[in-house]
Every structure is written in structure tokens, then in C-alpha cells.
Coordinates of C-alpha atoms and ligand atoms in Angstrom, one line a residue:
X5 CA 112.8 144.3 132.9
X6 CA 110.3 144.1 135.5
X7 CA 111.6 143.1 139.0
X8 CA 110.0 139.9 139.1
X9 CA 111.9 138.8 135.9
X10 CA 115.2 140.0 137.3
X11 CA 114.0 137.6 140.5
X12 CA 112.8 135.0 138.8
X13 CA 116.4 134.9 136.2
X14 CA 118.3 135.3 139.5
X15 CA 117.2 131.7 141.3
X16 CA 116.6 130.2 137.8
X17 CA 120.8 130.9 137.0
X18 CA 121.6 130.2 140.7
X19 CA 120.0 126.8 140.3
X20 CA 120.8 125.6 137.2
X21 CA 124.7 126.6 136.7
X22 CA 125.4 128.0 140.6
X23 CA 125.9 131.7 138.9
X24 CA 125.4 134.5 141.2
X25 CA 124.0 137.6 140.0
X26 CA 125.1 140.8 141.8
X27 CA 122.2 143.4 143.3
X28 CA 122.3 145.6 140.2
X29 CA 123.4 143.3 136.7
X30 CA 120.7 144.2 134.7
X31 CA 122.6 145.3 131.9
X32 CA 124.2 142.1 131.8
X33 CA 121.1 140.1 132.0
X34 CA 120.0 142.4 128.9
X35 CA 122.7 142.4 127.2
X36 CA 123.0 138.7 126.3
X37 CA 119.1 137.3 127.0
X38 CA 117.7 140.1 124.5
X39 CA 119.2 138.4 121.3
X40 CA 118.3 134.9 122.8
X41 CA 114.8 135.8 123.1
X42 CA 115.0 137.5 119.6
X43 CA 116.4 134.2 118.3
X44 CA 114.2 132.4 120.0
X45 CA 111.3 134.4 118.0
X46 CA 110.1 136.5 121.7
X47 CA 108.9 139.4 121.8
X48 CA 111.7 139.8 124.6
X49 CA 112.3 139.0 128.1
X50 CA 109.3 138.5 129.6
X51 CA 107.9 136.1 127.3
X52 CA 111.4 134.9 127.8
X53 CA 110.7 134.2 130.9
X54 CA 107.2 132.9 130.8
X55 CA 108.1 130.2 128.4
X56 CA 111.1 129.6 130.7
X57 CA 108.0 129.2 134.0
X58 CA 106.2 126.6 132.0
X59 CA 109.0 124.4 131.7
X60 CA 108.0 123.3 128.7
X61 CA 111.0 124.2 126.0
X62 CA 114.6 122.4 127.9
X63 CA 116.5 123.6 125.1
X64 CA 115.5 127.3 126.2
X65 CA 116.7 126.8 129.7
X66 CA 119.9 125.3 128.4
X67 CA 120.3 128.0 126.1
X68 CA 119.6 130.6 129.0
X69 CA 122.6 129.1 131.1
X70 CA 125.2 129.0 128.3
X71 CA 124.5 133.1 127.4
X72 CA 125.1 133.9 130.7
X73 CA 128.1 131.3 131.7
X74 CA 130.6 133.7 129.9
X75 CA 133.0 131.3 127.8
X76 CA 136.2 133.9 127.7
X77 CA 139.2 131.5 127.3
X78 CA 142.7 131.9 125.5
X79 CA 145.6 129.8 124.8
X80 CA 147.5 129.8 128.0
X81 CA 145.3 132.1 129.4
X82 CA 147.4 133.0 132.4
X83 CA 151.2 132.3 130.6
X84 CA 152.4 131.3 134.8
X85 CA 150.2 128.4 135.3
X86 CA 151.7 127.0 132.5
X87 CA 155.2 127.5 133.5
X88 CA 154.4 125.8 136.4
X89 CA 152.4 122.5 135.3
X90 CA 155.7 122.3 133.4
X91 CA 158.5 123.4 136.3
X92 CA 156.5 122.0 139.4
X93 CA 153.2 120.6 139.0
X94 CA 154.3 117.5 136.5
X95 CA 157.8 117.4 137.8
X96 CA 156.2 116.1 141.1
X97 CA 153.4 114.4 140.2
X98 CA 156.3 111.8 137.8
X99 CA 157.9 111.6 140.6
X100 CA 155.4 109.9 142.7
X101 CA 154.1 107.7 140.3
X102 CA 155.1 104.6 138.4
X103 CA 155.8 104.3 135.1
X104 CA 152.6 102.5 134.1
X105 CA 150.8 104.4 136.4
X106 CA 148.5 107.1 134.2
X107 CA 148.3 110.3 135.4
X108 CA 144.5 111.9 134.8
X109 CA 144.5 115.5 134.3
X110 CA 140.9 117.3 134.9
X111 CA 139.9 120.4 132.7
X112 CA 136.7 121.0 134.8
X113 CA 135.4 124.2 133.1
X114 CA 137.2 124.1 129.9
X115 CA 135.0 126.3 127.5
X116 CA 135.9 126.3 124.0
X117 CA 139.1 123.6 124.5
X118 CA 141.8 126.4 124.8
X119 CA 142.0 125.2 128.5
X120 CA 143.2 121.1 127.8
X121 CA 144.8 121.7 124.4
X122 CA 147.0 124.0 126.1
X123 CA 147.8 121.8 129.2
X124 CA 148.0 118.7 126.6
X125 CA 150.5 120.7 124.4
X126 CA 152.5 121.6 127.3
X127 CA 152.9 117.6 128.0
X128 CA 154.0 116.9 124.5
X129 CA 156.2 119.6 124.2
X130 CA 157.5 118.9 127.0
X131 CA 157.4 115.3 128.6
X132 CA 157.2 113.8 125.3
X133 CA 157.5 110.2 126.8
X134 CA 154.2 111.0 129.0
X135 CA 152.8 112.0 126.0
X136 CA 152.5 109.1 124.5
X137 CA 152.4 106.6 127.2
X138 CA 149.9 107.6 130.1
X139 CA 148.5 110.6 130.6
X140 CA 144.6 110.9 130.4
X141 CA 142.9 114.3 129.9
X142 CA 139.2 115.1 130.6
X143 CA 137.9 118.3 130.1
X144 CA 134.3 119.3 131.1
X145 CA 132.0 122.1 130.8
X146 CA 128.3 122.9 131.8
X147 CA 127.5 124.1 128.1
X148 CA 127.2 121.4 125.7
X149 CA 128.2 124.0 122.3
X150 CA 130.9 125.2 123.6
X151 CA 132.3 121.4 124.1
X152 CA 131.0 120.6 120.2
X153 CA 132.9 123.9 119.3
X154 CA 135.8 122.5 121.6
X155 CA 136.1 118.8 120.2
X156 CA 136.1 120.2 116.8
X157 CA 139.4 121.8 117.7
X158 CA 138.9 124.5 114.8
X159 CA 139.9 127.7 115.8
X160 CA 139.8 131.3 114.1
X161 CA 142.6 133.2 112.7
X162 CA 142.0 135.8 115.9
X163 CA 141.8 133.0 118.5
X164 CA 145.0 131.6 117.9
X165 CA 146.7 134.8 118.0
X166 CA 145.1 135.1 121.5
X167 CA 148.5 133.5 123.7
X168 CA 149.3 130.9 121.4
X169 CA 153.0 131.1 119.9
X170 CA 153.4 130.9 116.4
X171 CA 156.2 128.1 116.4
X172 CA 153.3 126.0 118.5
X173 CA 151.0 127.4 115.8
X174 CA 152.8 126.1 113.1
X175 CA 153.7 122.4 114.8
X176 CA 150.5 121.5 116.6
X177 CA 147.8 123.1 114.2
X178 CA 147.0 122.1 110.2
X179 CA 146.0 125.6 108.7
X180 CA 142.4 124.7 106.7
X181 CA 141.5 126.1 103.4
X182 CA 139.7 129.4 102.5
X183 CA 140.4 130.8 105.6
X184 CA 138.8 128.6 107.6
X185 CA 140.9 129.2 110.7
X186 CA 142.9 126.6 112.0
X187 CA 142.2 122.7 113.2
X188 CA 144.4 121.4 116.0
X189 CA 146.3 118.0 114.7
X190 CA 144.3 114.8 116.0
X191 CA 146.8 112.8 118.7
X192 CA 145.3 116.6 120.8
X193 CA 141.8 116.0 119.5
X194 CA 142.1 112.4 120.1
X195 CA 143.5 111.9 123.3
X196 CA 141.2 114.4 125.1
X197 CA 138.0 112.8 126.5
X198 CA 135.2 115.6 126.5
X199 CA 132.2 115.4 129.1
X200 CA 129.2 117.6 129.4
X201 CA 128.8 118.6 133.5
X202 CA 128.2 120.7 136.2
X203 CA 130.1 121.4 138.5
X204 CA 127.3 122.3 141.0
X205 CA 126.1 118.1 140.7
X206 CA 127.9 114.9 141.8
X207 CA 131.5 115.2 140.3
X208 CA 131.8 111.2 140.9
X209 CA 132.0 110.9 137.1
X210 CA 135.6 112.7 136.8
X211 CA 137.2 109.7 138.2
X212 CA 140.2 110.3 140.9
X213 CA 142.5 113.3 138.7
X214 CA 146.0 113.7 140.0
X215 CA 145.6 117.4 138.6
X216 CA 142.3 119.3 138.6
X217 CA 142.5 123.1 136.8
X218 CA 139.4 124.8 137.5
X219 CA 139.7 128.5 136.5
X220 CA 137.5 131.4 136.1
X221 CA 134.6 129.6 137.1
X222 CA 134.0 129.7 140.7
X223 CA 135.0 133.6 140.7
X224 CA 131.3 133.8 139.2
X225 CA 129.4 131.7 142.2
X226 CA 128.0 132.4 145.4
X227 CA 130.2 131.7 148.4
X228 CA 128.5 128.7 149.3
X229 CA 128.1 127.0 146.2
X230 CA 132.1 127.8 145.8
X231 CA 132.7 126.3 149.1
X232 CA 130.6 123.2 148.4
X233 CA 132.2 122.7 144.5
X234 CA 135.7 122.9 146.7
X235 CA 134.7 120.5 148.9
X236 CA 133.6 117.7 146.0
X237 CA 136.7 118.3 144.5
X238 CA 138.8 118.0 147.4
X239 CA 136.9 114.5 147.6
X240 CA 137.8 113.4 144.2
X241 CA 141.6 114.6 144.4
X242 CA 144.4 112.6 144.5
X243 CA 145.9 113.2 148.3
X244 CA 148.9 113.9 147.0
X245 CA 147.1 116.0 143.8
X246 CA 147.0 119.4 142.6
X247 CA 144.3 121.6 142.1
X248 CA 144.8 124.9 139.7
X249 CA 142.5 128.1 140.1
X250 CA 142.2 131.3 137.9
X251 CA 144.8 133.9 138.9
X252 CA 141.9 135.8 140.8
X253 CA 140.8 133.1 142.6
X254 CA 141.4 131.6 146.0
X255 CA 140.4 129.0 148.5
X256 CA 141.1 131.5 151.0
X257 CA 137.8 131.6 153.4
X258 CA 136.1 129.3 151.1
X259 CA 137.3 125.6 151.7
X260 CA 140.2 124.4 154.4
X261 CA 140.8 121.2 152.4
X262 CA 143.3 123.1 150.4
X263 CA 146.2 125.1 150.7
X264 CA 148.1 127.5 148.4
X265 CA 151.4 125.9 147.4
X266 CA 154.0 128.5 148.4
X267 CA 156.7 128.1 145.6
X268 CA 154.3 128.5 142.8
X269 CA 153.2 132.1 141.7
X270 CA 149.7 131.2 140.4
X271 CA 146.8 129.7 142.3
X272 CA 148.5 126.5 142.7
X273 CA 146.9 124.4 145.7
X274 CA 147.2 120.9 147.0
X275 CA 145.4 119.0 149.6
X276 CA 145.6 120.3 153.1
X277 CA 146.1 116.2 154.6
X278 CA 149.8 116.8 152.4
X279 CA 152.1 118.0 155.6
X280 CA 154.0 120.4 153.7
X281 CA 152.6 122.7 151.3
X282 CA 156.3 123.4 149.8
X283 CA 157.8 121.2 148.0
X284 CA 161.1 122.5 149.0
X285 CA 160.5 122.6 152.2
Ligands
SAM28 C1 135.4 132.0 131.7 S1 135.2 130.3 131.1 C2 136.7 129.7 131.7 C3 137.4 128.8 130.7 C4 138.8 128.3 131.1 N1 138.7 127.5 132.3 C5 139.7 129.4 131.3 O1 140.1 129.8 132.4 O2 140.1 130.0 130.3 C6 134.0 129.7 132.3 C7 133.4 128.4 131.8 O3 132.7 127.8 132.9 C8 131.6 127.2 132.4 N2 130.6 127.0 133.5 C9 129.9 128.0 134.1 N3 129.1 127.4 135.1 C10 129.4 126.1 135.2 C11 129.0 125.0 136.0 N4 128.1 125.2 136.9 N5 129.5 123.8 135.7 C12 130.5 123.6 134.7 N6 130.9 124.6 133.9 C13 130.4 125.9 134.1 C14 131.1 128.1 131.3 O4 130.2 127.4 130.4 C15 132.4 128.6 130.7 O5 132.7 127.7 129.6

């Protein structure tokens, strides 16, 4: 690949989906643009990239994003945050709020669904009477196929091995013929409301969430487009929310409107305005 097509992919990915490409990710630019182009009917790359100048084919462009917005995502991908929407996170979040009151729950980069079928299965396993009264899940995601593969709710024999317990298996999924994997039941499908955006525009769509998870995304942006994502999102919060990061991410040097919550082992923040950041404490 000719420098210029590594520059030219490098601002084009930065623009569209706020991705930063490191000094020397060729390979990785290769590795998943060569059988797009090939798909696509290219020769390669650079007439890759020359239809991608013109402007003329959207669909390309879309297309170009979603290969390189990597979509790895398991059921309770990161078993801790999990334990903790359950021990802390929902505990104190009921607390606070009426009865009537619903409490909105924000999947902000939610791939293939693993991500808010995981969270909503935790609430109905769990606080079965929020379950069916009030609780309100969105779940978003820059790529619109992953979100059709996601509303579908089918999953393959070797996805739902992937952190998903058999007993949950068994009770929250209908096993389809022929081997055809595995359809989550539809109150999950059904009470899920599935959006297509990014996270780099105006997030004034998600509403006011009580509960934001946003993890393994922002690992994969540049500094400042991480800081400014923060910054929306501390704007859309609840003051008294929660916002839930990937276990190798941080806020840390990147936004001051949050703070790590202290008795909670996974990246588990809430707004700084909140005096204490323990809810022991
Ligand atoms: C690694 S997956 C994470 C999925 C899930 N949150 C998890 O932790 O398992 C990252 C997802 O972020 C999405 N994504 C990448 N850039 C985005 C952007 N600018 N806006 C919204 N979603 C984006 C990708 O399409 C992909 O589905």
C-alpha cells in the first residue's frame, strides 16, 4: 500500500468512526480492507481508495468503517461488571428512584447484542419486578449489520459457549432447527430499542440514561476524540448515574467529569458533581 493510501485511510477512519490508526498498522489495514475491496469487485486497495475519493459509492464508506470497527463481543464479556450492575450499580440506582420512575439503561457500542442481552438478562434474573415494570434498554452501534445481526438475536452454537451459562442457555434462548444456532426468547428481543449511531456526533438522541456501559470502544480512539465522547456523555448522564468502561479503560487523564467508583473492581464511574465516589463511604 502506497503511503498516500495509508494517509488518506488514516483521516478517512478518524473522521468517519473517530478510530485512530497507530504509526505502523498496515497489516491491519490489509488484513480486513483486501477482502472488502475483493468483494467489492477491486482490483485492491488503491482502487479501493479511489472510489472511496470520489465519494460516489456511501455504502463503500460504510462498509470501510464497519471492517475496521472490530465487533469482538461475548456474553458477559468481562464476568465483574456484571456482578456489579447486579451487587451495586442497580442496587443504587432502585434506591434513588420511584417506583414508576423507569430507569434507561444505554448500550452505546453494543456490537452484535451480546452487550444489552447480557445486562437485560441480568435484570430479569435478577430484579424480576424491574423487569417487567420499568426499565428501558437502548443499545447503539456505529455499524448498522452488526445491529440487524443483533436485533435478530440468533446466535451460533460457538457464540453462546463464549461466557454464557448453560442454565441461562437453556431458560433465555429457544434452540432453532438444523443447527441453526440459537434465538434469544422475544420479551429480550422485544424490550430492547436498537439505534444506529456514533458516538463521535451529537448523542442528544440517547435521551437522559441512568446507566451508560460504553466498553471497548474508546480504547481504539485518539485522546481527544475520547475526551470529547466523555464529555457528551457526562452531559447526557443522570447526576446521580453510572457510567461502565471496558476493563482496560479509564477516564484517567481523559475527562474530569467522572470518577472511578472505589468499591467496584471494574471500570465503574459516576459523575464527578456526586460528593462521594463510594457508596459506603
Ligand atoms: C469491540 S466492540 C465492543 C462491543 C461491546 N461493547 C463489548 O464490550 O463487548 C466495539 C464496537 O464499537 C463500535 N464502534 C466503533 N466506533 C464507533 C463509533 N464511532 N460510534 C459507535 N460505535 C462505534 C463497533 O462497530 C463495534 O461494534
Amino acid at each position: 500500500m502506497r503511503p498516500s493510501e495509508y494517509d488518506f485511510l488514516s483521516v478517512f477512519l478518524l473522521r468517519s468512526s473517530g478510530l485512530t490508526l497507530g504509526a505502523d498498522e498496515e497489516y491491519l489495514l490489509e488484513s480486513r480492507l483486501v477482502p472488502l475491496a475483493q468483494s467489492w469487485g477491486f482490483l485492491g486497495i488503491p482502487e479501493l481508495v479511489e472510489t472511496l475519493k470520489k465519494g460516489t459509492e456511501p455504502r463503500l464508506a460504510t462498509a470501510v468503517t464497519a471492517a475496521m470497527t472490530a465487533e469482538e463481543t461475548s456474553f458477559y464479556r468481562d464476568r465483574q461488571s456484571f456482578e456489579e450492575l447486579k451487587t451495586v450499580i442497580l442496587p443504587a440506582l432502585l434506591q434513588r428512584r420511584r417506583a414508576w420512575q423507569p430507569l434507561r439503561i444505554w448500550s452505546a457500542a453494543c456490537s452484535t447484542g451480546q452487550e444489552p442481552y447480557s445486562i437485560a438478562m441480568t435484570i430479569a434474573d435478577h430484579f424480576p419486578a424491574l423487569w417487567t415494570r420499568a426499565v428501558e434498554i437502548l443499545a447503539s452501534d456505529i455499524d448498522s449489520e452488526v445491529l440487524t445481526r443483533a436485533e435478530r438475536g440468533i446466535y451460533s452454537q460457538f457464540e453462546v459457549q463464549r461466557g454464557l451459562p448453560i442454565q441461562l442457555l437453556l431458560r433465555h434462548f429457544d434452540q432453532l432447527p438444523d443447527q441453526a444456532g440459537w434465538r434469544i426468547k422475544p420479551p429480550f428481543r422485544e424490550n430492547i430499542t436498537w439505534m444506529r449511531l456514533n458516538l463521535r456526533e451529537n448523542l442528544a438522541r440517547v435521551g437522559k440514561p441512568d446507566l451508560i456501559f460504553c466498553r471497548n470502544v474508546l480504547i481504539d480512539f485518539e485522546p481527544s476524540t475520547r475526551q470529547a465522547v466523555l464529555g457528551r456523555m457526562a452531559q447526557r448522564l443522570a447526576p446521580d448515574g453510572f457510567l461502565v468502561l471496558g476493563a482496560a479503560e479509564s477516564v484517567f487523564g481523559a475527562c474530569d467529569a467522572f470518577q472511578r467508583l472505589r468499591d467496584c473492581k471494574s471500570a465503574v464511574f459516576r459523575p464527578t458533581a456526586i460528593k462521594s465516589v463510594s457508596l459506603t463511604a
